[in-house]
Amino acid sequence: MPKEVVLIAAVTIDGFIARNNLEITSWSKDLHVFKKQTMGFPVIMGFNTKQTLYGHLKGRETIVINRGDSAKKVLKNIKTEKCFVIGGGKTNYLFASFLTHLYITPHPYVFGKGVFLFDGPIMKELKVKFTSLVEVDKKNGIFQYQYEVLRP
């Protein structure tokens, strides 16, 4: 089981990761940062997220889960020290209690409705501590905020 389970996501300033479940996210400006950070590590995603990718994520083991899968069982089969959860909202929700870090990149968009970062009621509030700020697109004010999830 990985020591670090990192949720990485581009979000709108009103908290959405997509307009709908099958949207190809062409609005995200942080793909170069995403690639650099996830390279060499397993990435966990739901079936719909897999359908929205432009192609295979080279250099990364892709783990596609279904709604009936157990997050704990999926994580137990991962042998690396770190893995990334890359969406969608239902997958993020499923893995919420196992997350150790959040890498969130707010983008200057307001959708008003769509797919929330966590598509479901989280059983326990996540308390986080800011750890780092990564420049994504300074000209447009886009930065990635990195947080550590605090566990009691």
mmCIF file of C-alpha atoms in Angstrom:
data_model
loop_
_atom_site.group_PDB
_atom_site.id
_atom_site.type_symbol
_atom_site.label_atom_id
_atom_site.label_comp_id
_atom_site.label_asym_id
_atom_site.label_seq_id
_atom_site.Cartn_x
_atom_site.Cartn_y
_atom_site.Cartn_z
ATOM 1 C CA MET A 1 0.000 0.000 0.000
ATOM 2 C CA PRO A 2 1.453 3.404 -0.927
ATOM 3 C CA LYS A 3 2.587 5.788 1.814
ATOM 4 C CA GLU A 4 1.314 8.694 -0.268
ATOM 5 C CA VAL A 5 -2.092 8.749 -1.969
ATOM 6 C CA VAL A 6 -2.345 12.073 -3.771
ATOM 7 C CA LEU A 7 -5.518 13.523 -5.240
ATOM 8 C CA ILE A 8 -4.503 15.750 -8.157
ATOM 9 C CA ALA A 9 -7.117 17.893 -9.870
ATOM 10 C CA ALA A 10 -7.774 20.990 -11.910
ATOM 11 C CA VAL A 11 -10.885 22.734 -10.595
ATOM 12 C CA THR A 12 -12.953 25.777 -11.439
ATOM 13 C CA ILE A 13 -13.150 28.502 -8.827
ATOM 14 C CA ASP A 14 -16.650 27.257 -7.978
ATOM 15 C CA GLY A 15 -15.336 23.742 -7.246
ATOM 16 C CA PHE A 16 -16.109 21.721 -10.368
ATOM 17 C CA ILE A 17 -13.755 19.343 -12.185
ATOM 18 C CA ALA A 18 -15.908 19.115 -15.333
ATOM 19 C CA ARG A 19 -19.177 20.320 -16.832
ATOM 20 C CA ASN A 20 -20.391 16.705 -17.108
ATOM 21 C CA ASN A 21 -19.084 13.147 -16.627
ATOM 22 C CA LEU A 22 -17.862 12.749 -20.197
ATOM 23 C CA GLU A 23 -16.371 16.188 -20.821
ATOM 24 C CA ILE A 24 -12.918 16.170 -22.350
ATOM 25 C CA THR A 25 -11.233 18.705 -20.110
ATOM 26 C CA SER A 26 -9.689 21.031 -22.661
ATOM 27 C CA TRP A 27 -9.877 24.055 -20.331
ATOM 28 C CA SER A 28 -7.170 22.834 -17.935
ATOM 29 C CA LYS A 29 -3.868 24.719 -18.177
ATOM 30 C CA ASP A 30 -1.869 22.462 -15.840
ATOM 31 C CA LEU A 31 -1.341 19.353 -17.976
ATOM 32 C CA HIS A 32 2.435 19.924 -18.145
ATOM 33 C CA VAL A 33 2.591 19.996 -14.325
ATOM 34 C CA PHE A 34 0.272 16.956 -14.081
ATOM 35 C CA LYS A 35 2.529 14.973 -16.422
ATOM 36 C CA LYS A 36 5.718 15.895 -14.558
ATOM 37 C CA GLN A 37 4.255 15.072 -11.130
ATOM 38 C CA THR A 38 2.547 11.785 -12.038
ATOM 39 C CA MET A 39 5.246 10.351 -14.331
ATOM 40 C CA GLY A 40 6.427 6.956 -13.105
ATOM 41 C CA PHE A 41 3.604 6.512 -10.599
ATOM 42 C CA PRO A 42 0.308 4.626 -10.804
ATOM 43 C CA VAL A 43 -2.750 6.771 -11.538
ATOM 44 C CA ILE A 44 -6.199 5.691 -10.363
ATOM 45 C CA MET A 45 -9.283 6.833 -12.244
ATOM 46 C CA GLY A 46 -12.880 5.924 -12.887
ATOM 47 C CA PHE A 47 -14.169 4.541 -16.179
ATOM 48 C CA ASN A 48 -15.653 7.866 -17.319
ATOM 49 C CA THR A 49 -12.380 9.695 -16.668
ATOM 50 C CA LYS A 50 -10.543 7.086 -18.750
ATOM 51 C CA GLN A 51 -12.997 7.751 -21.603
ATOM 52 C CA THR A 52 -12.161 11.477 -21.555
ATOM 53 C CA LEU A 53 -8.386 11.093 -21.947
ATOM 54 C CA TYR A 54 -6.799 11.951 -25.284
ATOM 55 C CA GLY A 55 -4.793 8.738 -25.165
ATOM 56 C CA HIS A 56 -2.754 6.451 -22.943
ATOM 57 C CA LEU A 57 -0.863 8.105 -20.093
ATOM 58 C CA LYS A 58 2.634 7.030 -21.103
ATOM 59 C CA GLY A 59 5.060 6.241 -18.314
ATOM 60 C CA ARG A 60 2.345 5.610 -15.759
ATOM 61 C CA GLU A 61 0.429 2.504 -14.730
ATOM 62 C CA THR A 62 -3.243 3.262 -15.336
ATOM 63 C CA ILE A 63 -5.693 1.718 -12.875
ATOM 64 C CA VAL A 64 -9.318 2.055 -13.976
ATOM 65 C CA ILE A 65 -11.842 1.282 -11.269
ATOM 66 C CA ASN A 66 -15.553 0.575 -11.266
ATOM 67 C CA ARG A 67 -18.138 1.706 -8.712
ATOM 68 C CA GLY A 68 -18.131 -1.667 -6.973
ATOM 69 C CA ASP A 69 -14.364 -1.699 -6.386
ATOM 70 C CA SER A 70 -12.962 -1.290 -2.894
ATOM 71 C CA ALA A 71 -10.483 1.576 -2.530
ATOM 72 C CA LYS A 72 -8.611 -0.364 0.143
ATOM 73 C CA LYS A 73 -8.202 -3.425 -2.101
ATOM 74 C CA VAL A 74 -7.043 -1.291 -5.027
ATOM 75 C CA LEU A 75 -4.446 0.437 -2.846
ATOM 76 C CA LYS A 76 -3.219 -2.852 -1.327
ATOM 77 C CA ASN A 77 -2.265 -4.027 -4.823
ATOM 78 C CA ILE A 78 -0.071 -0.973 -5.491
ATOM 79 C CA LYS A 79 3.600 -1.593 -4.746
ATOM 80 C CA THR A 80 4.976 1.937 -5.205
ATOM 81 C CA GLU A 81 5.471 4.469 -2.391
ATOM 82 C CA LYS A 82 3.159 6.977 -4.077
ATOM 83 C CA CYS A 83 0.111 6.923 -6.331
ATOM 84 C CA PHE A 84 -2.265 9.527 -7.713
ATOM 85 C CA VAL A 85 -6.059 9.637 -7.772
ATOM 86 C CA ILE A 86 -7.055 11.625 -10.871
ATOM 87 C CA GLY A 87 -10.853 11.507 -10.872
ATOM 88 C CA GLY A 88 -13.611 11.766 -11.472
ATOM 89 C CA GLY A 89 -15.763 12.984 -8.641
ATOM 90 C CA LYS A 90 -17.060 9.547 -7.649
ATOM 91 C CA THR A 91 -13.542 8.071 -7.635
ATOM 92 C CA ASN A 92 -12.221 10.998 -5.589
ATOM 93 C CA TYR A 93 -15.064 10.423 -3.114
ATOM 94 C CA LEU A 94 -14.328 6.678 -2.943
ATOM 95 C CA PHE A 95 -10.665 7.299 -2.047
ATOM 96 C CA ALA A 96 -11.240 10.328 0.239
ATOM 97 C CA SER A 97 -10.510 8.496 3.496
ATOM 98 C CA PHE A 98 -7.170 7.221 2.130
ATOM 99 C CA LEU A 99 -5.826 10.512 0.777
ATOM 100 C CA THR A 100 -2.563 11.806 2.244
ATOM 101 C CA HIS A 101 -2.163 14.853 -0.026
ATOM 102 C CA LEU A 102 -4.230 17.137 -2.258
ATOM 103 C CA TYR A 103 -2.721 18.902 -5.295
ATOM 104 C CA ILE A 104 -5.426 21.331 -6.407
ATOM 105 C CA THR A 105 -5.114 23.786 -9.304
ATOM 106 C CA PRO A 106 -7.931 26.374 -9.374
ATOM 107 C CA HIS A 107 -8.642 27.758 -12.848
ATOM 108 C CA PRO A 108 -10.373 31.075 -13.658
ATOM 109 C CA TYR A 109 -13.685 29.565 -14.742
ATOM 110 C CA VAL A 110 -17.149 29.413 -13.165
ATOM 111 C CA PHE A 111 -19.372 26.602 -14.492
ATOM 112 C CA GLY A 112 -22.296 27.016 -12.086
ATOM 113 C CA LYS A 113 -23.007 23.285 -12.297
ATOM 114 C CA GLY A 114 -21.120 20.137 -13.165
ATOM 115 C CA VAL A 115 -19.054 17.407 -11.515
ATOM 116 C CA PHE A 116 -17.884 18.299 -8.005
ATOM 117 C CA LEU A 117 -14.358 17.477 -6.833
ATOM 118 C CA PHE A 118 -15.934 14.960 -4.431
ATOM 119 C CA ASP A 119 -19.163 13.519 -5.804
ATOM 120 C CA GLY A 120 -20.663 12.259 -2.564
ATOM 121 C CA PRO A 121 -20.827 13.083 1.143
ATOM 122 C CA ILE A 122 -17.408 12.621 2.728
ATOM 123 C CA MET A 123 -17.821 10.646 5.932
ATOM 124 C CA LYS A 124 -15.336 12.749 7.851
ATOM 125 C CA GLU A 125 -14.185 16.297 7.169
ATOM 126 C CA LEU A 126 -10.675 16.405 5.727
ATOM 127 C CA LYS A 127 -8.379 18.701 7.666
ATOM 128 C CA VAL A 128 -5.458 19.861 5.565
ATOM 129 C CA LYS A 129 -2.250 21.834 5.987
ATOM 130 C CA PHE A 130 -0.822 23.951 3.175
ATOM 131 C CA THR A 131 2.625 22.693 2.145
ATOM 132 C CA SER A 132 3.570 24.226 -1.193
ATOM 133 C CA LEU A 133 2.621 26.489 -4.085
ATOM 134 C CA VAL A 134 3.615 25.481 -7.636
ATOM 135 C CA GLU A 135 3.576 27.994 -10.479
ATOM 136 C CA VAL A 136 1.496 26.721 -13.419
ATOM 137 C CA ASP A 137 0.740 29.818 -15.523
ATOM 138 C CA LYS A 138 1.813 32.963 -13.676
ATOM 139 C CA LYS A 139 0.551 35.329 -16.396
ATOM 140 C CA ASN A 140 -2.994 34.003 -15.946
ATOM 141 C CA GLY A 141 -2.733 33.617 -12.161
ATOM 142 C CA ILE A 142 -2.833 29.817 -12.162
ATOM 143 C CA PHE A 143 -1.005 28.038 -9.351
ATOM 144 C CA GLN A 144 -1.243 24.571 -7.860
ATOM 145 C CA TYR A 145 -1.895 24.454 -4.125
ATOM 146 C CA GLN A 146 -0.480 21.434 -2.333
ATOM 147 C CA TYR A 147 -1.852 20.266 0.977
ATOM 148 C CA GLU A 148 -1.092 17.464 3.391
ATOM 149 C CA VAL A 149 -4.124 15.713 4.847
ATOM 150 C CA LEU A 150 -3.884 15.741 8.646
ATOM 151 C CA ARG A 151 -4.920 12.560 10.407
ATOM 152 C CA PRO A 152 -5.763 12.442 14.119
#
